[in-house]
Amino acid sequence: MLVREAMSTVVLTIGPAHTLRQAAALMSARRVGAAVVHDPDAGGIGILTERDVLVSVGLGQDPDTERAHAHTTTDVVFAAPSWTVEEAARAMAHGGFRHLIVLERGEPAGIVSVRDIIRCWAPERSPHAAPAVTA
């Protein structure tokens, strides 16, 4: 299976001046775990993940004053829509991250996450499957 078949095409794009609270609210509303940060002044495209927000809050930083640019990963590994999900999984495992921005013609076309890959590899849930465990 290819990344283009597994990726989410819902791409939340924010600016570097968004506060972490604004970013978290947008991610929550869209039900996504990462936002693409478009910052032409800092080299283009970066990514802000729910983990980045969590780390900041855990450090006691104020999500109303902390800006996305201070928490954005700019050394990003990008995927191509033509990658296999195995290639994407290897890149994630090697880099220790859970989201890849998928670029097509230099622009974000989607995001593929570990959850997307698991969905591709896991068998369909049957009506008789064990209930999901929640934390």
Tab-separated table of N, CA, C and O in Angstrom:
chain	number	residue	atom	x	y	z
A	1	MET	N	0.844	-1.174	0.000
A	1	MET	CA	0.000	0.000	0.000
A	1	MET	C	0.891	1.239	0.000
A	1	MET	O	1.938	1.267	0.626
A	2	LEU	N	0.422	2.276	-0.683
A	2	LEU	CA	1.186	3.509	-0.797
A	2	LEU	C	0.722	4.547	0.222
A	2	LEU	O	-0.426	4.534	0.665
A	3	VAL	N	1.644	5.463	0.535
A	3	VAL	CA	1.344	6.547	1.472
A	3	VAL	C	0.120	7.334	1.004
A	3	VAL	O	-0.728	7.700	1.818
A	4	ARG	N	-0.020	7.572	-0.291
A	4	ARG	CA	-1.166	8.360	-0.790
A	4	ARG	C	-2.496	7.718	-0.418
A	4	ARG	O	-3.496	8.385	-0.286
A	5	GLU	N	-2.504	6.389	-0.243
A	5	GLU	CA	-3.728	5.685	0.129
A	5	GLU	C	-3.963	5.691	1.636
A	5	GLU	O	-5.096	5.493	2.079
A	6	ALA	N	-2.916	5.918	2.405
A	6	ALA	CA	-3.009	5.846	3.865
A	6	ALA	C	-3.069	7.213	4.535
A	6	ALA	O	-3.585	7.341	5.643
A	7	MET	N	-2.568	8.230	3.862
A	7	MET	CA	-2.429	9.547	4.496
A	7	MET	C	-3.783	10.221	4.710
A	7	MET	O	-4.758	9.946	4.023
A	8	SER	N	-3.775	11.116	5.669
A	8	SER	CA	-4.921	11.992	5.869
A	8	SER	C	-4.697	13.221	5.002
A	8	SER	O	-3.606	13.794	4.998
A	9	THR	N	-5.714	13.613	4.281
A	9	THR	CA	-5.584	14.805	3.446
A	9	THR	C	-6.062	16.051	4.183
A	9	THR	O	-6.033	17.148	3.628
A	10	VAL	N	-6.474	15.871	5.433
A	10	VAL	CA	-6.818	17.018	6.271
A	10	VAL	C	-5.500	17.550	6.823
A	10	VAL	O	-4.885	16.935	7.690
A	11	VAL	N	-5.048	18.652	6.262
A	11	VAL	CA	-3.773	19.235	6.675
A	11	VAL	C	-4.065	20.563	7.351
A	11	VAL	O	-4.520	21.508	6.710
A	12	LEU	N	-3.829	20.603	8.646
A	12	LEU	CA	-3.980	21.843	9.400
A	12	LEU	C	-2.687	22.630	9.254
A	12	LEU	O	-1.614	22.130	9.592
A	13	THR	N	-2.791	23.834	8.732
A	13	THR	CA	-1.631	24.703	8.580
A	13	THR	C	-1.816	25.924	9.466
A	13	THR	O	-2.873	26.551	9.440
A	14	ILE	N	-0.788	26.207	10.269
A	14	ILE	CA	-0.817	27.369	11.152
A	14	ILE	C	0.414	28.220	10.888
A	14	ILE	O	1.353	27.778	10.226
A	15	GLY	N	0.398	29.414	11.437
A	15	GLY	CA	1.541	30.303	11.319
A	15	GLY	C	2.425	30.212	12.545
A	15	GLY	O	2.013	29.711	13.594
A	16	PRO	N	3.630	30.706	12.457
A	16	PRO	CA	4.578	30.621	13.565
A	16	PRO	C	4.163	31.445	14.777
A	16	PRO	O	4.599	31.177	15.891
A	17	ALA	N	3.296	32.442	14.592
A	17	ALA	CA	2.888	33.304	15.704
A	17	ALA	C	1.684	32.765	16.470
A	17	ALA	O	1.317	33.333	17.499
A	18	HIS	N	1.092	31.681	16.009
A	18	HIS	CA	-0.007	31.092	16.769
A	18	HIS	C	0.505	30.709	18.157
A	18	HIS	O	1.632	30.225	18.296
A	19	THR	N	-0.328	30.908	19.169
A	19	THR	CA	0.047	30.430	20.498
A	19	THR	C	-0.163	28.918	20.548
A	19	THR	O	-0.892	28.352	19.719
A	20	LEU	N	0.452	28.289	21.524
A	20	LEU	CA	0.259	26.849	21.672
A	20	LEU	C	-1.199	26.534	21.993
A	20	LEU	O	-1.724	25.511	21.550
A	21	ARG	N	-1.874	27.396	22.736
A	21	ARG	CA	-3.290	27.157	23.027
A	21	ARG	C	-4.108	27.214	21.734
A	21	ARG	O	-4.967	26.371	21.505
A	22	GLN	N	-3.831	28.190	20.882
A	22	GLN	CA	-4.542	28.272	19.608
A	22	GLN	C	-4.268	27.036	18.752
A	22	GLN	O	-5.192	26.468	18.159
A	23	ALA	N	-3.022	26.626	18.703
A	23	ALA	CA	-2.659	25.443	17.924
A	23	ALA	C	-3.368	24.204	18.474
A	23	ALA	O	-3.928	23.409	17.707
A	24	ALA	N	-3.357	24.052	19.798
A	24	ALA	CA	-4.004	22.890	20.420
A	24	ALA	C	-5.508	22.896	20.161
A	24	ALA	O	-6.103	21.848	19.877
A	25	ALA	N	-6.122	24.067	20.225
A	25	ALA	CA	-7.560	24.157	19.975
A	25	ALA	C	-7.881	23.771	18.531
A	25	ALA	O	-8.863	23.057	18.274
A	26	LEU	N	-7.068	24.231	17.595
A	26	LEU	CA	-7.289	23.892	16.189
A	26	LEU	C	-7.064	22.399	15.936
A	26	LEU	O	-7.836	21.756	15.210
A	27	MET	N	-6.014	21.838	16.533
A	27	MET	CA	-5.754	20.406	16.364
A	27	MET	C	-6.898	19.591	16.958
A	27	MET	O	-7.354	18.616	16.359
A	28	SER	N	-7.367	19.995	18.118
A	28	SER	CA	-8.472	19.293	18.765
A	28	SER	C	-9.745	19.366	17.923
A	28	SER	O	-10.431	18.359	17.720
A	29	ALA	N	-10.064	20.553	17.420
A	29	ALA	CA	-11.278	20.732	16.616
A	29	ALA	C	-11.231	19.900	15.335
A	29	ALA	O	-12.257	19.370	14.903
A	30	ARG	N	-10.038	19.767	14.756
A	30	ARG	CA	-9.899	19.001	13.505
A	30	ARG	C	-9.604	17.525	13.762
A	30	ARG	O	-9.521	16.737	12.831
A	31	ARG	N	-9.382	17.199	15.039
A	31	ARG	CA	-9.079	15.813	15.438
A	31	ARG	C	-7.822	15.284	14.758
A	31	ARG	O	-7.794	14.189	14.205
A	32	VAL	N	-6.769	16.133	14.796
A	32	VAL	CA	-5.477	15.753	14.232
A	32	VAL	C	-4.402	15.911	15.303
A	32	VAL	O	-4.557	16.681	16.244
A	33	GLY	N	-3.316	15.183	15.153
A	33	GLY	CA	-2.257	15.206	16.142
A	33	GLY	C	-1.065	16.065	15.779
A	33	GLY	O	-0.074	16.100	16.506
A	34	ALA	N	-1.170	16.761	14.639
A	34	ALA	CA	-0.046	17.594	14.210
A	34	ALA	C	-0.548	18.704	13.307
A	34	ALA	O	-1.577	18.562	12.642
A	35	ALA	N	0.197	19.791	13.310
A	35	ALA	CA	-0.096	20.921	12.428
A	35	ALA	C	1.162	21.247	11.637
A	35	ALA	O	2.275	21.221	12.179
A	36	VAL	N	0.973	21.559	10.382
A	36	VAL	CA	2.065	22.057	9.556
A	36	VAL	C	2.225	23.534	9.890
A	36	VAL	O	1.247	24.274	9.936
A	37	VAL	N	3.465	23.935	10.173
A	37	VAL	CA	3.746	25.340	10.477
A	37	VAL	C	4.445	25.932	9.269
A	37	VAL	O	5.529	25.498	8.889
A	38	HIS	N	3.769	26.887	8.659
A	38	HIS	CA	4.330	27.552	7.480
A	38	HIS	C	4.999	28.847	7.934
A	38	HIS	O	4.340	29.760	8.419
A	39	ASP	N	6.316	28.879	7.803
A	39	ASP	CA	7.087	30.046	8.240
A	39	ASP	C	8.127	30.380	7.174
A	39	ASP	O	9.252	29.878	7.212
A	40	PRO	N	7.761	31.218	6.207
A	40	PRO	CA	8.698	31.542	5.130
A	40	PRO	C	9.984	32.192	5.632
A	40	PRO	O	11.034	32.048	5.018
A	41	ASP	N	9.928	32.873	6.782
A	41	ASP	CA	11.113	33.545	7.319
A	41	ASP	C	12.110	32.569	7.945
A	41	ASP	O	13.275	32.899	8.109
A	42	ALA	N	11.632	31.374	8.316
A	42	ALA	CA	12.518	30.409	8.980
A	42	ALA	C	12.783	29.188	8.106
A	42	ALA	O	13.093	28.119	8.609
A	43	GLY	N	12.611	29.325	6.826
A	43	GLY	CA	12.965	28.215	5.955
A	43	GLY	C	11.796	27.425	5.403
A	43	GLY	O	12.010	26.429	4.733
A	44	GLY	N	10.585	27.805	5.696
A	44	GLY	CA	9.463	27.147	5.043
A	44	GLY	C	8.555	26.343	5.946
A	44	GLY	O	7.842	26.894	6.761
A	45	ILE	N	8.623	25.019	5.811
A	45	ILE	CA	7.643	24.140	6.432
A	45	ILE	C	8.238	23.411	7.624
A	45	ILE	O	9.300	22.808	7.539
A	46	GLY	N	7.493	23.444	8.739
A	46	GLY	CA	7.847	22.688	9.931
A	46	GLY	C	6.621	21.965	10.434
A	46	GLY	O	5.554	22.027	9.837
A	47	ILE	N	6.769	21.281	11.574
A	47	ILE	CA	5.648	20.539	12.140
A	47	ILE	C	5.589	20.762	13.648
A	47	ILE	O	6.622	20.822	14.319
A	48	LEU	N	4.388	20.939	14.138
A	48	LEU	CA	4.115	21.063	15.572
A	48	LEU	C	3.182	19.921	15.917
A	48	LEU	O	2.120	19.774	15.297
A	49	THR	N	3.561	19.113	16.894
A	49	THR	CA	2.747	17.958	17.259
A	49	THR	C	2.137	18.127	18.637
A	49	THR	O	2.563	18.978	19.424
A	50	GLU	N	1.163	17.277	18.912
A	50	GLU	CA	0.537	17.300	20.229
A	50	GLU	C	1.580	17.043	21.317
A	50	GLU	O	1.490	17.605	22.406
A	51	ARG	N	2.585	16.270	21.010
A	51	ARG	CA	3.652	16.003	21.984
A	51	ARG	C	4.445	17.279	22.280
A	51	ARG	O	4.828	17.527	23.421
A	52	ASP	N	4.682	18.112	21.271
A	52	ASP	CA	5.380	19.378	21.478
A	52	ASP	C	4.610	20.270	22.444
A	52	ASP	O	5.192	20.901	23.328
A	53	VAL	N	3.299	20.313	22.272
A	53	VAL	CA	2.449	21.109	23.174
A	53	VAL	C	2.499	20.523	24.581
A	53	VAL	O	2.649	21.254	25.564
A	54	LEU	N	2.404	19.209	24.690
A	54	LEU	CA	2.431	18.532	25.984
A	54	LEU	C	3.742	18.780	26.730
A	54	LEU	O	3.744	19.066	27.932
A	55	VAL	N	4.855	18.711	26.019
A	55	VAL	CA	6.165	18.960	26.645
A	55	VAL	C	6.223	20.385	27.186
A	55	VAL	O	6.670	20.616	28.316
A	56	SER	N	5.765	21.344	26.409
A	56	SER	CA	5.782	22.742	26.847
A	56	SER	C	4.949	22.936	28.112
A	56	SER	O	5.399	23.555	29.077
A	57	VAL	N	3.738	22.409	28.101
A	57	VAL	CA	2.861	22.547	29.274
A	57	VAL	C	3.473	21.821	30.470
A	57	VAL	O	3.447	22.332	31.593
A	58	GLY	N	4.060	20.648	30.219
A	58	GLY	CA	4.711	19.895	31.293
A	58	GLY	C	5.882	20.639	31.917
A	58	GLY	O	6.192	20.452	33.098
A	59	LEU	N	6.511	21.498	31.144
A	59	LEU	CA	7.624	22.308	31.659
A	59	LEU	C	7.137	23.558	32.393
A	59	LEU	O	7.939	24.346	32.872
A	60	GLY	N	5.817	23.737	32.433
A	60	GLY	CA	5.256	24.891	33.121
A	60	GLY	C	5.173	26.140	32.266
A	60	GLY	O	4.917	27.228	32.782
A	61	GLN	N	5.384	26.007	30.977
A	61	GLN	CA	5.294	27.167	30.094
A	61	GLN	C	3.827	27.518	29.861
A	61	GLN	O	2.956	26.653	29.892
A	62	ASP	N	3.584	28.778	29.606
A	62	ASP	CA	2.220	29.276	29.437
A	62	ASP	C	1.769	29.096	27.990
A	62	ASP	O	2.325	29.732	27.090
A	63	PRO	N	0.758	28.249	27.741
A	63	PRO	CA	0.309	28.030	26.367
A	63	PRO	C	-0.330	29.258	25.723
A	63	PRO	O	-0.508	29.295	24.512
A	64	ASP	N	-0.635	30.277	26.538
A	64	ASP	CA	-1.202	31.509	25.983
A	64	ASP	C	-0.134	32.493	25.516
A	64	ASP	O	-0.449	33.454	24.811
A	65	THR	N	1.112	32.251	25.905
A	65	THR	CA	2.184	33.151	25.476
A	65	THR	C	3.239	32.444	24.625
A	65	THR	O	3.936	33.102	23.850
A	66	GLU	N	3.363	31.131	24.771
A	66	GLU	CA	4.330	30.376	23.971
A	66	GLU	C	3.847	30.327	22.525
A	66	GLU	O	2.679	30.048	22.260
A	67	ARG	N	4.753	30.596	21.604
A	67	ARG	CA	4.419	30.644	20.180
A	67	ARG	C	4.856	29.363	19.473
A	67	ARG	O	5.846	28.736	19.857
A	68	ALA	N	4.136	29.014	18.450
A	68	ALA	CA	4.404	27.785	17.702
A	68	ALA	C	5.849	27.721	17.213
A	68	ALA	O	6.481	26.665	17.275
A	69	HIS	N	6.383	28.850	16.742
A	69	HIS	CA	7.737	28.831	16.178
A	69	HIS	C	8.784	28.335	17.162
A	69	HIS	O	9.777	27.733	16.764
A	70	ALA	N	8.562	28.546	18.455
A	70	ALA	CA	9.540	28.131	19.463
A	70	ALA	C	9.499	26.622	19.714
A	70	ALA	O	10.408	26.078	20.356
A	71	HIS	N	8.490	25.946	19.219
A	71	HIS	CA	8.306	24.513	19.491
A	71	HIS	C	8.190	23.678	18.222
A	71	HIS	O	7.940	22.481	18.288
A	72	THR	N	8.390	24.322	17.088
A	72	THR	CA	8.247	23.656	15.800
A	72	THR	C	9.517	22.906	15.434
A	72	THR	O	10.618	23.428	15.600
A	73	THR	N	9.349	21.699	14.933
A	73	THR	CA	10.463	20.952	14.359
A	73	THR	C	10.627	21.424	12.925
A	73	THR	O	9.685	21.348	12.126
A	74	THR	N	11.806	21.956	12.626
A	74	THR	CA	12.055	22.465	11.278
A	74	THR	C	12.949	21.530	10.466
A	74	THR	O	13.016	21.650	9.249
A	75	ASP	N	13.626	20.615	11.145
A	75	ASP	CA	14.451	19.614	10.457
A	75	ASP	C	13.538	18.416	10.175
A	75	ASP	O	13.602	17.391	10.839
A	76	VAL	N	12.668	18.585	9.188
A	76	VAL	CA	11.580	17.647	8.940
A	76	VAL	C	11.971	16.619	7.889
A	76	VAL	O	12.605	16.956	6.883
A	77	VAL	N	11.565	15.378	8.134
A	77	VAL	CA	11.658	14.331	7.119
A	77	VAL	C	10.306	14.312	6.417
A	77	VAL	O	9.266	14.203	7.064
A	78	PHE	N	10.323	14.462	5.111
A	78	PHE	CA	9.093	14.475	4.329
A	78	PHE	C	8.924	13.148	3.623
A	78	PHE	O	9.904	12.513	3.230
A	79	ALA	N	7.675	12.751	3.434
A	79	ALA	CA	7.356	11.557	2.654
A	79	ALA	C	6.817	11.987	1.304
A	79	ALA	O	6.322	13.103	1.143
A	80	ALA	N	6.890	11.088	0.363
A	80	ALA	CA	6.278	11.293	-0.956
A	80	ALA	C	5.038	10.408	-1.037
A	80	ALA	O	4.999	9.340	-0.423
A	81	PRO	N	4.026	10.826	-1.766
A	81	PRO	CA	2.817	10.009	-1.892
A	81	PRO	C	3.097	8.626	-2.466
A	81	PRO	O	2.367	7.671	-2.192
A	82	SER	N	4.186	8.507	-3.221
A	82	SER	CA	4.527	7.232	-3.860
A	82	SER	C	5.312	6.286	-2.949
A	82	SER	O	5.571	5.144	-3.344
A	83	TRP	N	5.688	6.740	-1.744
A	83	TRP	CA	6.339	5.834	-0.795
A	83	TRP	C	5.374	4.725	-0.420
A	83	TRP	O	4.154	4.924	-0.393
A	84	THR	N	5.928	3.586	-0.044
A	84	THR	CA	5.094	2.536	0.539
A	84	THR	C	4.900	2.864	2.022
A	84	THR	O	5.689	3.625	2.609
A	85	VAL	N	3.869	2.281	2.628
A	85	VAL	CA	3.684	2.516	4.066
A	85	VAL	C	4.845	1.909	4.848
A	85	VAL	O	5.186	2.404	5.921
A	86	GLU	N	5.478	0.876	4.290
A	86	GLU	CA	6.658	0.291	4.945
A	86	GLU	C	7.799	1.311	4.985
A	86	GLU	O	8.491	1.434	5.994
A	87	GLU	N	8.000	2.039	3.883
A	87	GLU	CA	9.041	3.072	3.854
A	87	GLU	C	8.730	4.170	4.872
A	87	GLU	O	9.629	4.643	5.577
A	88	ALA	N	7.472	4.564	4.961
A	88	ALA	CA	7.078	5.586	5.935
A	88	ALA	C	7.305	5.082	7.356
A	88	ALA	O	7.830	5.819	8.200
A	89	ALA	N	6.934	3.844	7.625
A	89	ALA	CA	7.117	3.267	8.961
A	89	ALA	C	8.600	3.209	9.320
A	89	ALA	O	8.986	3.519	10.455
A	90	ARG	N	9.446	2.832	8.361
A	90	ARG	CA	10.889	2.800	8.620
A	90	ARG	C	11.426	4.191	8.935
A	90	ARG	O	12.229	4.371	9.849
A	91	ALA	N	10.979	5.197	8.179
A	91	ALA	CA	11.436	6.570	8.425
A	91	ALA	C	11.020	7.024	9.821
A	91	ALA	O	11.802	7.653	10.538
A	92	MET	N	9.787	6.705	10.214
A	92	MET	CA	9.310	7.087	11.548
A	92	MET	C	10.098	6.374	12.638
A	92	MET	O	10.499	6.996	13.626
A	93	ALA	N	10.308	5.076	12.471
A	93	ALA	CA	11.055	4.307	13.469
A	93	ALA	C	12.490	4.814	13.579
A	93	ALA	O	13.017	4.984	14.681
A	94	HIS	N	13.110	5.076	12.437
A	94	HIS	CA	14.491	5.563	12.426
A	94	HIS	C	14.602	6.947	13.066
A	94	HIS	O	15.539	7.227	13.811
A	95	GLY	N	13.645	7.823	12.780
A	95	GLY	CA	13.705	9.187	13.295
A	95	GLY	C	13.070	9.378	14.660
A	95	GLY	O	13.248	10.411	15.291
A	96	GLY	N	12.308	8.384	15.127
A	96	GLY	CA	11.684	8.487	16.449
A	96	GLY	C	10.516	9.465	16.479
A	96	GLY	O	10.294	10.130	17.480
A	97	PHE	N	9.766	9.554	15.378
A	97	PHE	CA	8.611	10.451	15.364
A	97	PHE	C	7.390	9.706	14.850
A	97	PHE	O	7.504	8.585	14.342
A	98	ARG	N	6.208	10.330	14.993
A	98	ARG	CA	4.948	9.653	14.683
A	98	ARG	C	4.166	10.265	13.531
A	98	ARG	O	3.088	9.787	13.207
A	99	HIS	N	4.682	11.318	12.924
A	99	HIS	CA	3.985	11.971	11.813
A	99	HIS	C	4.986	12.318	10.710
A	99	HIS	O	6.106	12.730	11.005
A	100	LEU	N	4.540	12.169	9.474
A	100	LEU	CA	5.332	12.598	8.321
A	100	LEU	C	4.455	13.504	7.463
A	100	LEU	O	3.310	13.147	7.139
A	101	ILE	N	4.985	14.648	7.113
A	101	ILE	CA	4.301	15.516	6.161
A	101	ILE	C	4.556	14.929	4.777
A	101	ILE	O	5.687	14.606	4.425
A	102	VAL	N	3.504	14.784	4.010
A	102	VAL	CA	3.605	14.250	2.656
A	102	VAL	C	3.616	15.434	1.690
A	102	VAL	O	2.685	16.235	1.675
A	103	LEU	N	4.711	15.542	0.936
A	103	LEU	CA	4.843	16.633	-0.028
A	103	LEU	C	4.587	16.135	-1.438
A	103	LEU	O	5.054	15.058	-1.829
A	104	GLU	N	3.848	16.945	-2.172
A	104	GLU	CA	3.638	16.689	-3.590
A	104	GLU	C	3.856	18.008	-4.314
A	104	GLU	O	3.222	19.011	-3.978
A	105	ARG	N	4.793	18.007	-5.255
A	105	ARG	CA	5.180	19.232	-5.974
A	105	ARG	C	5.577	20.342	-5.000
A	105	ARG	O	5.238	21.504	-5.187
A	106	GLY	N	6.260	19.969	-3.916
A	106	GLY	CA	6.777	20.941	-2.963
A	106	GLY	C	5.772	21.487	-1.969
A	106	GLY	O	6.115	22.329	-1.144
A	107	GLU	N	4.533	21.026	-2.026
A	107	GLU	CA	3.484	21.516	-1.128
A	107	GLU	C	2.931	20.370	-0.285
A	107	GLU	O	2.845	19.231	-0.760
A	108	PRO	N	2.511	20.649	0.966
A	108	PRO	CA	1.896	19.603	1.789
A	108	PRO	C	0.610	19.081	1.137
A	108	PRO	O	-0.294	19.843	0.824
A	109	ALA	N	0.570	17.769	0.921
A	109	ALA	CA	-0.608	17.127	0.330
A	109	ALA	C	-1.350	16.292	1.362
A	109	ALA	O	-2.493	15.906	1.151
A	110	GLY	N	-0.671	16.024	2.485
A	110	GLY	CA	-1.277	15.211	3.530
A	110	GLY	C	-0.294	14.971	4.648
A	110	GLY	O	0.849	15.440	4.605
A	111	ILE	N	-0.779	14.241	5.624
A	111	ILE	CA	0.073	13.801	6.734
A	111	ILE	C	-0.221	12.325	6.954
A	111	ILE	O	-1.381	11.906	6.943
A	112	VAL	N	0.831	11.547	7.117
A	112	VAL	CA	0.660	10.141	7.447
A	112	VAL	C	1.198	9.949	8.858
A	112	VAL	O	2.265	10.454	9.215
A	113	SER	N	0.406	9.277	9.678
A	113	SER	CA	0.772	9.068	11.077
A	113	SER	C	0.925	7.577	11.357
A	113	SER	O	0.509	6.731	10.550
A	114	VAL	N	1.487	7.283	12.505
A	114	VAL	CA	1.586	5.892	12.935
A	114	VAL	C	0.192	5.274	12.968
A	114	VAL	O	-0.003	4.133	12.546
A	115	ARG	N	-0.785	6.027	13.426
A	115	ARG	CA	-2.162	5.518	13.479
A	115	ARG	C	-2.663	5.143	12.080
A	115	ARG	O	-3.334	4.131	11.908
A	116	ASP	N	-2.339	5.960	11.077
A	116	ASP	CA	-2.734	5.643	9.701
A	116	ASP	C	-2.112	4.327	9.252
A	116	ASP	O	-2.774	3.502	8.601
A	117	ILE	N	-0.852	4.130	9.585
A	117	ILE	CA	-0.157	2.907	9.182
A	117	ILE	C	-0.741	1.700	9.896
A	117	ILE	O	-0.983	0.657	9.275
A	118	ILE	N	-1.025	1.840	11.179
A	118	ILE	CA	-1.633	0.731	11.916
A	118	ILE	C	-2.979	0.372	11.296
A	118	ILE	O	-3.312	-0.805	11.139
A	119	ARG	N	-3.749	1.377	10.937
A	119	ARG	CA	-5.042	1.141	10.304
A	119	ARG	C	-4.887	0.323	9.017
A	119	ARG	O	-5.737	-0.502	8.700
A	120	CYS	N	-3.815	0.570	8.287
A	120	CYS	CA	-3.574	-0.182	7.050
A	120	CYS	C	-3.197	-1.626	7.334
A	120	CYS	O	-3.561	-2.526	6.580
A	121	TRP	N	-2.444	-1.845	8.391
A	121	TRP	CA	-1.918	-3.171	8.678
A	121	TRP	C	-2.825	-4.019	9.554
A	121	TRP	O	-2.749	-5.238	9.526
A	122	ALA	N	-3.671	-3.379	10.376
A	122	ALA	CA	-4.524	-4.123	11.299
A	122	ALA	C	-5.740	-4.667	10.553
A	122	ALA	O	-6.293	-3.991	9.685
A	123	PRO	N	-6.166	-5.858	10.915
A	123	PRO	CA	-7.372	-6.394	10.270
A	123	PRO	C	-8.595	-5.577	10.680
A	123	PRO	O	-8.607	-4.947	11.742
A	124	GLU	N	-9.603	-5.599	9.826
A	124	GLU	CA	-10.858	-4.902	10.131
A	124	GLU	C	-11.413	-5.447	11.444
A	124	GLU	O	-11.312	-6.639	11.721
A	125	ARG	N	-12.017	-4.559	12.222
A	125	ARG	CA	-12.659	-5.001	13.462
A	125	ARG	C	-13.937	-5.743	13.123
A	125	ARG	O	-14.757	-5.261	12.368
A	126	SER	N	-14.076	-6.899	13.677
A	126	SER	CA	-15.312	-7.652	13.473
A	126	SER	C	-16.260	-7.325	14.617
A	126	SER	O	-15.842	-6.864	15.679
A	127	PRO	N	-17.564	-7.590	14.443
A	127	PRO	CA	-18.516	-7.292	15.518
A	127	PRO	C	-18.240	-8.130	16.753
A	127	PRO	O	-18.688	-7.820	17.839
A	128	HIS	N	-17.450	-9.199	16.589
A	128	HIS	CA	-17.159	-10.098	17.716
A	128	HIS	C	-15.777	-9.849	18.314
A	128	HIS	O	-15.340	-10.599	19.166
A	129	ALA	N	-15.113	-8.809	17.843
A	129	ALA	CA	-13.764	-8.494	18.355
A	129	ALA	C	-13.846	-8.018	19.799
A	129	ALA	O	-14.867	-7.490	20.244
A	130	ALA	N	-12.775	-8.226	20.515
A	130	ALA	CA	-12.703	-7.778	21.908
A	130	ALA	C	-12.847	-6.268	21.956
A	130	ALA	O	-12.402	-5.569	21.043
A	131	PRO	N	-13.474	-5.726	22.994
A	131	PRO	CA	-13.622	-4.279	23.086
A	131	PRO	C	-12.276	-3.586	23.211
A	131	PRO	O	-11.325	-4.159	23.734
A	132	ALA	N	-12.231	-2.367	22.728
A	132	ALA	CA	-11.001	-1.578	22.811
A	132	ALA	C	-10.717	-1.217	24.258
A	132	ALA	O	-11.633	-0.989	25.048
A	133	VAL	N	-9.450	-1.195	24.601
A	133	VAL	CA	-9.023	-0.808	25.940
A	133	VAL	C	-8.769	0.699	25.925
A	133	VAL	O	-8.083	1.198	25.035
A	134	THR	N	-9.322	1.421	26.870
A	134	THR	CA	-9.097	2.854	26.945
A	134	THR	C	-8.352	3.189	28.222
A	134	THR	O	-8.469	2.482	29.214
A	135	ALA	N	-7.590	4.236	28.130
A	135	ALA	CA	-6.799	4.666	29.300
A	135	ALA	C	-7.549	5.700	30.079
A	135	ALA	O	-8.402	6.374	29.652
